[in-house]
Amino acid sequence: MNKSISKSKRHCRICHDLQLSPLKIAVTMAASLCHIFSPVFADSGDELLIANFDKSMLWGQGARAIDLTRYAAGNPIEAGVQTLDVTVNTLSFGQFDIKFNDADRPGRATPCFSAALLDSFGVNTDKLPAAVGVSDGGVCVDFSKIPNASYEVNTSDQSLVLSIPQIYMRNNPRGYVGPERWNNGVTAGFIDYTVNGYQNSLNGQSSQNIYAGINMGLNLGAWRLRQRSTLNWDDENGSKVDAISTYIQRDIDALRAQLTLGDTFSDGDLFDSVSIRGARIASDNRMLPDSQSNYAPVVRGIATTNARVTVRQRGYVIYETTVSPGNFEISDLNPGSNNGDLDVTVTEANGEEKHFVVPFSSVARSLRPGVSRFTASAGLVRNLQYNSNPHLVQATWQRGLTNIMTVYGGVTGFEDYKAALLGVVLGTQWGAVGLDVTQANTDLGKEKFSGQSVRVSYNKILTDVGTDVTLAAYRYSTDGYFGLSDALSATDQVKAQGDETVNSIRRLRTRSEVIVNQRLTDSDYVYISGSRQDYWNDSGYDTQLQAGYTRSWSWGNTNISVARTQDPYGKDDNRVMVSFSLPFGTRSYLTTSASQGSDGNSNLQTSFNSTIGEDQRLSYGISASYDRADAQSSSKSLSSNAQYRTSFGTLNGSLSKSADYHQISAGISGSVVAHPEGVTFGQSLGDTIGIISAPGAKGAQVLNSQNVELDGSGQAVVPYLTAYRRNEVSLDPIGLSDDVELKNTSQEVIPRSGAVMMVKYDTVSGHAVLIKSRRQDGSPLPFGASVFDKLGQEVGAVGQGGQIFARVNDESGDLFVSLSDKKNSLCVIPYRLPVQLEKSKNIIKVEALCS
């Protein structure tokens, strides 16, 4: 009985209080029902009697002597600190610890609102009447002196609802969370890692490859130290380590910006993003409210085997994984910057490699009126091919002028290059259109170049017809124009190899990009993405094209996709794929696909994929494939892959075999976090994380994250918290032992970017005991009577039939029951728990007389 009660109220913040007093449960439920029809109480002090309890309905000796008048006006509020969800004028402000002071009657404590607390609720304290006492410096202002203001407390859902006239409120935008509530978190260090090993053997020749991506961090107060590296090793070229970025960073609240010092990247919104060693300060849109506030493309492709997919940006490997045969989609990229095409390599199990480029650039720069964004960078350029290190400076600025117009501009340059840009974005009913012009001067020694580049960009979602043009852009550059990246490469090459190499450096002439998604009906849609560019001093085109059509049927899904790649030298690669997918239940599906390439290669495969368990920890797939290169050459293969998700990370592996080759891969991703409470292993981290600490609560599930539960120390890593926003971190006690109880199951945190938040939960430990007791003369104990331990602490209450649920720490001892009759005010229950109790996780049942 008690176990089911405990599970049913797992999200109640006062479950500890209720579990120890069944009588309180009964009267609270009655008062809560009455609350539906009337307010609990208001600031005026007037009380509306909403309930009149008939004591004849209470059973047991002494029960009728219990005073229930304190519940007549609703659920009582005792003096002390209560954690409540605060709503002001229908807007939620999150959880606050509210102090309640004693009033003239027990159970009618009144909230204490300080000026700072009202300010946190969005109240403009400068506009409040003098009678409120804001200027007096008192701990509690006189809330009743605010004209037409009221409050309402509901203990059933632990909420505080305030109604305050709008004239006394600040005009904050929706989603606003003030900087005073942003939390730096605790001092902590972490390692976030991804390791993937890949081995294949083709015609007796084997090769091995290992990739490791490591993000390390250390938080000290407001400062963040970050280091991001990759390790690539293969048996032919050996190992290579790339330090992508190493920097320290902190928030600058007054500017709604972040300061970064070290190895980082210049901003890539208006100019090319380049790797620098120096300083950067830039606006952070996440610090703005939701109503005023990045983009990374989805990488789609086709694999014919268990293939290794490698994603590079500006030469760095930023992502690598193993995908199963068929269409794949990568939507969780974390690029090093917000601009720069992604170079994708698909390495099949038979050694075949396919390359394509995914365009990546932001074009919609519309800002609200009065909102500005800026960046400023200065430092030495890193990682040029011939190791020159010019000094780069760059600054950009954007400003929303009206609802439809945003202007922007910027300058950048180094010793041999200067560029300036001016642009405007018009937000119209037909979409956001951007137009900018860049003037650039480049000095390459014996030759000097000067030119312009004009760029037009477009972004629009046509809701009525289901069209989503997420990115469309066209750029035209004159013969003498060099972009920042091209100018750096050109000057670097000229200084290393001489002026005669100038003509070998390609200068962009035109570039076009487009990504369109079109929904035809509720069950089918098409998508197309592509880019094309040509050059002044080189013939041919670079072309990338992907398109597809998907339809959902009552029996499954169908998909047709095409991909085309062409380089300036005329070499092209075209591939067409058709697939059918049939669901089996809710977590399994069967897929059959056929693909044909322009080189004559074709593939036919059937695969089965499934997820096992209610918590979906294990997912796996198996497939059979038939490949044909030409009329005389064909092969068959079998493949399998699996992924297992745990609290400490994700394990994955794959295996495939044919007559010509066999392939195997294995990988793991996860994290290790050192914090004030110890060291905790977790899943892959996002930018901002939380560490739960609930001593003794091993096995409790974390509701915010899939497949995360508290470890033996009662700790867990909660990844992917949202910076500068309210995050509710919740626990589900369904996996807890009955000997442990959570005092609350939900907390709110508002972290800064990169913070490690310590989320502590109070627990109560002790043996859960159900005692069946009567008085020594056989009469029942009074229903609702309190039960105390030897220290005088209340540990339970008498329920119906003389049953007592209590939580005790000792294996034997005495409990004391408060009686209602004057002759015997207390009786004593001696108890002794079974010897083998440590082997049981259930509630222990004993019988004992109260004498």
mmCIF file of C-alpha atoms in Angstrom, residues 228-471:
data_model
loop_
_atom_site.group_PDB
_atom_site.id
_atom_site.type_symbol
_atom_site.label_atom_id
_atom_site.label_comp_id
_atom_site.label_asym_id
_atom_site.label_seq_id
_atom_site.Cartn_x
_atom_site.Cartn_y
_atom_site.Cartn_z
ATOM 1 C CA ARG A 228 39.429 20.699 -28.627
ATOM 2 C CA SER A 229 41.659 18.180 -30.425
ATOM 3 C CA THR A 230 41.373 15.309 -32.858
ATOM 4 C CA LEU A 231 43.595 12.289 -33.328
ATOM 5 C CA ASN A 232 43.688 10.373 -36.603
ATOM 6 C CA TRP A 233 45.766 7.234 -36.977
ATOM 7 C CA ASP A 234 46.063 4.739 -39.816
ATOM 8 C CA ASP A 235 48.562 1.984 -40.463
ATOM 9 C CA GLU A 236 49.850 3.670 -43.616
ATOM 10 C CA ASN A 237 50.478 7.257 -42.497
ATOM 11 C CA GLY A 238 50.739 6.871 -38.750
ATOM 12 C CA SER A 239 49.170 9.322 -36.336
ATOM 13 C CA LYS A 240 48.278 12.963 -36.647
ATOM 14 C CA VAL A 241 47.052 15.243 -33.877
ATOM 15 C CA ASP A 242 45.234 18.484 -34.661
ATOM 16 C CA ALA A 243 44.640 21.079 -31.967
ATOM 17 C CA ILE A 244 41.536 22.709 -33.380
ATOM 18 C CA SER A 245 41.072 25.299 -30.647
ATOM 19 C CA THR A 246 42.435 26.228 -27.214
ATOM 20 C CA TYR A 247 41.005 29.258 -25.471
ATOM 21 C CA ILE A 248 39.631 30.846 -22.326
ATOM 22 C CA GLN A 249 36.239 32.500 -22.376
ATOM 23 C CA ARG A 250 33.860 34.458 -20.167
ATOM 24 C CA ASP A 251 30.595 36.403 -20.433
ATOM 25 C CA ILE A 252 30.420 40.189 -20.676
ATOM 26 C CA ASP A 253 26.898 40.780 -19.383
ATOM 27 C CA ALA A 254 26.695 44.498 -20.124
ATOM 28 C CA LEU A 255 27.379 43.846 -23.819
ATOM 29 C CA ARG A 256 25.441 40.556 -24.007
ATOM 30 C CA ALA A 257 28.648 39.146 -25.433
ATOM 31 C CA GLN A 258 31.447 36.665 -24.825
ATOM 32 C CA LEU A 259 35.169 37.416 -24.644
ATOM 33 C CA THR A 260 37.464 34.706 -26.042
ATOM 34 C CA LEU A 261 41.260 34.650 -25.712
ATOM 35 C CA GLY A 262 43.475 32.047 -27.390
ATOM 36 C CA ASP A 263 43.212 29.819 -30.458
ATOM 37 C CA THR A 264 39.789 30.388 -31.903
ATOM 38 C CA PHE A 265 38.036 31.470 -35.107
ATOM 39 C CA SER A 266 37.059 34.876 -36.410
ATOM 40 C CA ASP A 267 33.372 35.452 -37.038
ATOM 41 C CA GLY A 268 32.099 33.961 -40.291
ATOM 42 C CA ASP A 269 28.785 35.732 -40.737
ATOM 43 C CA LEU A 270 29.914 38.521 -43.092
ATOM 44 C CA PHE A 271 33.478 37.490 -43.970
ATOM 45 C CA ASP A 272 35.193 34.104 -44.223
ATOM 46 C CA SER A 273 35.897 32.543 -40.861
ATOM 47 C CA VAL A 274 39.599 31.864 -40.295
ATOM 48 C CA SER A 275 41.608 30.321 -37.478
ATOM 49 C CA ILE A 276 43.418 32.909 -35.364
ATOM 50 C CA ARG A 277 45.455 33.121 -32.196
ATOM 51 C CA GLY A 278 44.379 36.238 -30.371
ATOM 52 C CA ALA A 279 41.246 37.838 -28.966
ATOM 53 C CA ARG A 280 37.617 37.890 -30.006
ATOM 54 C CA ILE A 281 34.570 39.547 -28.507
ATOM 55 C CA ALA A 282 31.199 38.827 -30.026
ATOM 56 C CA SER A 283 27.517 39.160 -29.250
ATOM 57 C CA ASP A 284 25.862 35.959 -28.030
ATOM 58 C CA ASN A 285 22.290 35.686 -29.266
ATOM 59 C CA ARG A 286 21.481 33.155 -26.563
ATOM 60 C CA MET A 287 21.683 35.931 -23.973
ATOM 61 C CA LEU A 288 18.727 37.606 -25.625
ATOM 62 C CA PRO A 289 15.155 36.616 -24.815
ATOM 63 C CA ASP A 290 13.454 33.965 -26.921
ATOM 64 C CA SER A 291 11.459 36.582 -28.762
ATOM 65 C CA GLN A 292 14.644 38.346 -29.960
ATOM 66 C CA SER A 293 17.027 35.483 -30.553
ATOM 67 C CA ASN A 294 22.238 29.163 -35.044
ATOM 68 C CA TYR A 295 22.283 27.202 -38.003
ATOM 69 C CA ALA A 296 24.097 24.066 -39.111
ATOM 70 C CA PRO A 297 23.110 22.090 -42.211
ATOM 71 C CA VAL A 298 21.885 18.510 -42.248
ATOM 72 C CA VAL A 299 24.325 16.182 -44.029
ATOM 73 C CA ARG A 300 22.490 13.626 -46.163
ATOM 74 C CA GLY A 301 24.053 10.871 -48.196
ATOM 75 C CA ILE A 302 23.939 7.262 -49.374
ATOM 76 C CA ALA A 303 26.082 4.370 -48.119
ATOM 77 C CA THR A 304 26.134 0.942 -49.746
ATOM 78 C CA THR A 305 27.943 -0.818 -46.872
ATOM 79 C CA ASN A 306 28.817 -0.191 -43.230
ATOM 80 C CA ALA A 307 30.682 2.973 -44.154
ATOM 81 C CA ARG A 308 32.820 5.487 -42.318
ATOM 82 C CA VAL A 309 31.554 9.061 -42.759
ATOM 83 C CA THR A 310 34.073 11.849 -42.147
ATOM 84 C CA VAL A 311 33.040 15.528 -42.066
ATOM 85 C CA ARG A 312 35.687 18.235 -42.448
ATOM 86 C CA GLN A 313 35.493 22.005 -42.214
ATOM 87 C CA ARG A 314 38.459 24.059 -43.429
ATOM 88 C CA GLY A 315 40.584 20.909 -43.372
ATOM 89 C CA TYR A 316 39.717 19.889 -39.792
ATOM 90 C CA VAL A 317 37.876 16.673 -39.047
ATOM 91 C CA ILE A 318 34.914 17.860 -36.969
ATOM 92 C CA TYR A 319 32.812 14.686 -37.041
ATOM 93 C CA GLU A 320 33.246 11.015 -37.845
ATOM 94 C CA THR A 321 30.927 8.063 -37.421
ATOM 95 C CA THR A 322 30.023 4.684 -38.888
ATOM 96 C CA VAL A 323 26.690 4.419 -40.717
ATOM 97 C CA SER A 324 24.738 1.393 -41.870
ATOM 98 C CA PRO A 325 23.871 0.753 -45.539
ATOM 99 C CA GLY A 326 21.249 3.033 -47.086
ATOM 100 C CA ASN A 327 20.309 6.666 -46.710
ATOM 101 C CA PHE A 328 21.965 8.395 -43.782
ATOM 102 C CA GLU A 329 21.321 11.747 -42.157
ATOM 103 C CA ILE A 330 23.598 13.630 -39.737
ATOM 104 C CA SER A 331 21.764 16.419 -37.929
ATOM 105 C CA ASP A 332 23.815 16.911 -34.735
ATOM 106 C CA LEU A 333 26.937 18.601 -36.096
ATOM 107 C CA ASN A 334 28.844 21.068 -33.957
ATOM 108 C CA PRO A 335 30.970 22.999 -36.487
ATOM 109 C CA GLY A 336 33.976 24.995 -35.410
ATOM 110 C CA SER A 337 32.311 28.155 -36.745
ATOM 111 C CA ASN A 338 29.003 29.185 -38.265
ATOM 112 C CA ASN A 339 30.345 29.503 -41.818
ATOM 113 C CA GLY A 340 32.417 27.308 -44.065
ATOM 114 C CA ASP A 341 31.456 24.499 -46.432
ATOM 115 C CA LEU A 342 31.470 20.956 -45.067
ATOM 116 C CA ASP A 343 33.552 18.406 -46.967
ATOM 117 C CA VAL A 344 32.046 14.927 -46.564
ATOM 118 C CA THR A 345 33.905 11.671 -47.286
ATOM 119 C CA VAL A 346 32.073 8.333 -47.329
ATOM 120 C CA THR A 347 34.523 5.418 -47.081
ATOM 121 C CA GLU A 348 32.819 2.118 -47.934
ATOM 122 C CA ALA A 349 33.853 -1.215 -46.438
ATOM 123 C CA ASN A 350 35.393 -2.227 -49.810
ATOM 124 C CA GLY A 351 37.680 0.817 -49.751
ATOM 125 C CA GLU A 352 35.682 2.916 -52.204
ATOM 126 C CA GLU A 353 35.536 6.622 -51.344
ATOM 127 C CA LYS A 354 32.864 9.150 -52.286
ATOM 128 C CA HIS A 355 33.213 12.881 -51.737
ATOM 129 C CA PHE A 356 30.675 15.678 -51.722
ATOM 130 C CA VAL A 357 30.396 19.168 -50.272
ATOM 131 C CA VAL A 358 27.522 20.551 -48.210
ATOM 132 C CA PRO A 359 27.260 24.345 -48.527
ATOM 133 C CA PHE A 360 27.210 26.065 -45.155
ATOM 134 C CA SER A 361 26.626 29.784 -44.797
ATOM 135 C CA SER A 362 24.104 31.934 -42.953
ATOM 136 C CA VAL A 363 22.138 34.429 -45.003
ATOM 137 C CA ALA A 364 19.156 35.728 -42.992
ATOM 138 C CA ARG A 365 20.449 38.563 -40.782
ATOM 139 C CA SER A 366 17.220 40.337 -39.931
ATOM 140 C CA LEU A 367 17.178 41.893 -36.458
ATOM 141 C CA ARG A 368 14.397 43.475 -34.428
ATOM 142 C CA PRO A 369 14.317 47.274 -34.286
ATOM 143 C CA GLY A 370 16.850 48.565 -31.784
ATOM 144 C CA VAL A 371 18.778 45.287 -31.516
ATOM 145 C CA SER A 372 22.476 45.267 -32.422
ATOM 146 C CA ARG A 373 25.060 42.547 -32.847
ATOM 147 C CA PHE A 374 28.786 42.969 -33.186
ATOM 148 C CA THR A 375 32.065 41.088 -33.389
ATOM 149 C CA ALA A 376 35.695 42.168 -33.112
ATOM 150 C CA SER A 377 38.702 39.886 -33.647
ATOM 151 C CA ALA A 378 42.451 40.437 -33.695
ATOM 152 C CA GLY A 379 45.337 37.992 -33.818
ATOM 153 C CA LEU A 380 47.741 35.878 -35.833
ATOM 154 C CA VAL A 381 46.292 33.670 -38.558
ATOM 155 C CA ARG A 382 46.984 29.964 -37.906
ATOM 156 C CA ASN A 383 47.408 26.835 -39.961
ATOM 157 C CA LEU A 384 48.129 28.222 -43.407
ATOM 158 C CA GLN A 385 49.705 25.715 -45.792
ATOM 159 C CA TYR A 386 53.134 27.347 -45.844
ATOM 160 C CA ASN A 387 53.065 28.478 -42.205
ATOM 161 C CA SER A 388 52.968 32.240 -42.642
ATOM 162 C CA ASN A 389 51.222 34.068 -39.783
ATOM 163 C CA PRO A 390 49.860 37.441 -40.884
ATOM 164 C CA HIS A 391 48.195 39.743 -38.352
ATOM 165 C CA LEU A 392 44.446 39.823 -38.924
ATOM 166 C CA VAL A 393 41.906 42.340 -37.661
ATOM 167 C CA GLN A 394 38.173 42.091 -38.270
ATOM 168 C CA ALA A 395 35.079 43.906 -37.025
ATOM 169 C CA THR A 396 31.410 43.616 -37.952
ATOM 170 C CA TRP A 397 28.227 45.338 -36.839
ATOM 171 C CA GLN A 398 24.535 44.715 -37.483
ATOM 172 C CA ARG A 399 21.593 46.883 -36.451
ATOM 173 C CA GLY A 400 17.843 46.508 -36.776
ATOM 174 C CA LEU A 401 16.428 49.866 -37.880
ATOM 175 C CA THR A 402 12.773 49.055 -38.487
ATOM 176 C CA ASN A 403 10.541 46.015 -38.643
ATOM 177 C CA ILE A 404 11.586 45.438 -42.252
ATOM 178 C CA MET A 405 15.130 46.819 -42.460
ATOM 179 C CA THR A 406 18.447 45.714 -40.993
ATOM 180 C CA VAL A 407 21.765 47.258 -41.983
ATOM 181 C CA TYR A 408 25.172 45.720 -41.499
ATOM 182 C CA GLY A 409 28.778 46.280 -42.358
ATOM 183 C CA GLY A 410 32.312 45.284 -41.534
ATOM 184 C CA VAL A 411 36.000 45.626 -42.237
ATOM 185 C CA THR A 412 38.771 43.053 -42.266
ATOM 186 C CA GLY A 413 42.353 42.823 -43.356
ATOM 187 C CA PHE A 414 45.978 41.900 -42.816
ATOM 188 C CA GLU A 415 49.282 43.259 -44.086
ATOM 189 C CA ASP A 416 48.585 42.562 -47.781
ATOM 190 C CA TYR A 417 44.788 42.668 -47.863
ATOM 191 C CA LYS A 418 42.028 45.143 -47.034
ATOM 192 C CA ALA A 419 38.277 44.624 -47.422
ATOM 193 C CA ALA A 420 35.122 46.508 -46.465
ATOM 194 C CA LEU A 421 31.498 45.422 -46.710
ATOM 195 C CA LEU A 422 28.123 47.187 -46.583
ATOM 196 C CA GLY A 423 24.759 45.465 -46.731
ATOM 197 C CA VAL A 424 21.053 45.571 -45.987
ATOM 198 C CA VAL A 425 18.375 42.987 -45.235
ATOM 199 C CA LEU A 426 14.743 43.648 -46.078
ATOM 200 C CA GLY A 427 12.196 41.511 -44.275
ATOM 201 C CA THR A 428 9.202 41.489 -46.595
ATOM 202 C CA GLN A 429 6.081 39.380 -46.925
ATOM 203 C CA TRP A 430 7.827 37.547 -49.758
ATOM 204 C CA GLY A 431 10.792 36.642 -47.594
ATOM 205 C CA ALA A 432 14.024 38.058 -46.197
ATOM 206 C CA VAL A 433 16.242 39.457 -48.943
ATOM 207 C CA GLY A 434 19.826 40.433 -48.243
ATOM 208 C CA LEU A 435 22.097 42.480 -50.483
ATOM 209 C CA ASP A 436 25.701 43.397 -49.758
ATOM 210 C CA VAL A 437 28.735 44.678 -51.628
ATOM 211 C CA THR A 438 32.365 44.008 -50.692
ATOM 212 C CA GLN A 439 35.373 45.963 -51.922
ATOM 213 C CA ALA A 440 38.735 44.193 -51.574
ATOM 214 C CA ASN A 441 42.351 45.167 -52.375
ATOM 215 C CA THR A 442 45.027 42.462 -52.466
ATOM 216 C CA ASP A 443 48.798 42.953 -52.735
ATOM 217 C CA LEU A 444 50.620 39.897 -54.126
ATOM 218 C CA GLY A 445 54.022 41.482 -54.589
ATOM 219 C CA LYS A 446 54.486 42.255 -58.279
ATOM 220 C CA GLU A 447 50.757 42.270 -58.898
ATOM 221 C CA LYS A 448 48.041 44.140 -57.093
ATOM 222 C CA PHE A 449 44.363 43.258 -57.426
ATOM 223 C CA SER A 450 41.247 45.274 -56.727
ATOM 224 C CA GLY A 451 37.699 44.080 -57.158
ATOM 225 C CA GLN A 452 34.150 43.891 -55.882
ATOM 226 C CA SER A 453 31.789 41.106 -54.956
ATOM 227 C CA VAL A 454 27.997 41.403 -54.886
ATOM 228 C CA ARG A 455 25.930 38.892 -52.946
ATOM 229 C CA VAL A 456 22.162 38.428 -52.913
ATOM 230 C CA SER A 457 20.596 36.065 -50.383
ATOM 231 C CA TYR A 458 17.033 34.920 -49.720
ATOM 232 C CA ASN A 459 15.189 33.073 -46.975
ATOM 233 C CA LYS A 460 11.466 32.300 -46.824
ATOM 234 C CA ILE A 461 8.968 29.787 -45.501
ATOM 235 C CA LEU A 462 5.818 29.765 -47.633
ATOM 236 C CA THR A 463 3.372 28.304 -45.122
ATOM 237 C CA ASP A 464 0.354 28.256 -47.438
ATOM 238 C CA VAL A 465 2.033 26.090 -50.058
ATOM 239 C CA GLY A 466 4.358 24.159 -47.711
ATOM 240 C CA THR A 467 7.602 25.486 -49.201
ATOM 241 C CA ASP A 468 10.644 26.066 -47.011
ATOM 242 C CA VAL A 469 13.473 27.913 -48.780
ATOM 243 C CA THR A 470 16.004 27.740 -45.969
ATOM 244 C CA LEU A 471 18.943 29.036 -47.979
#
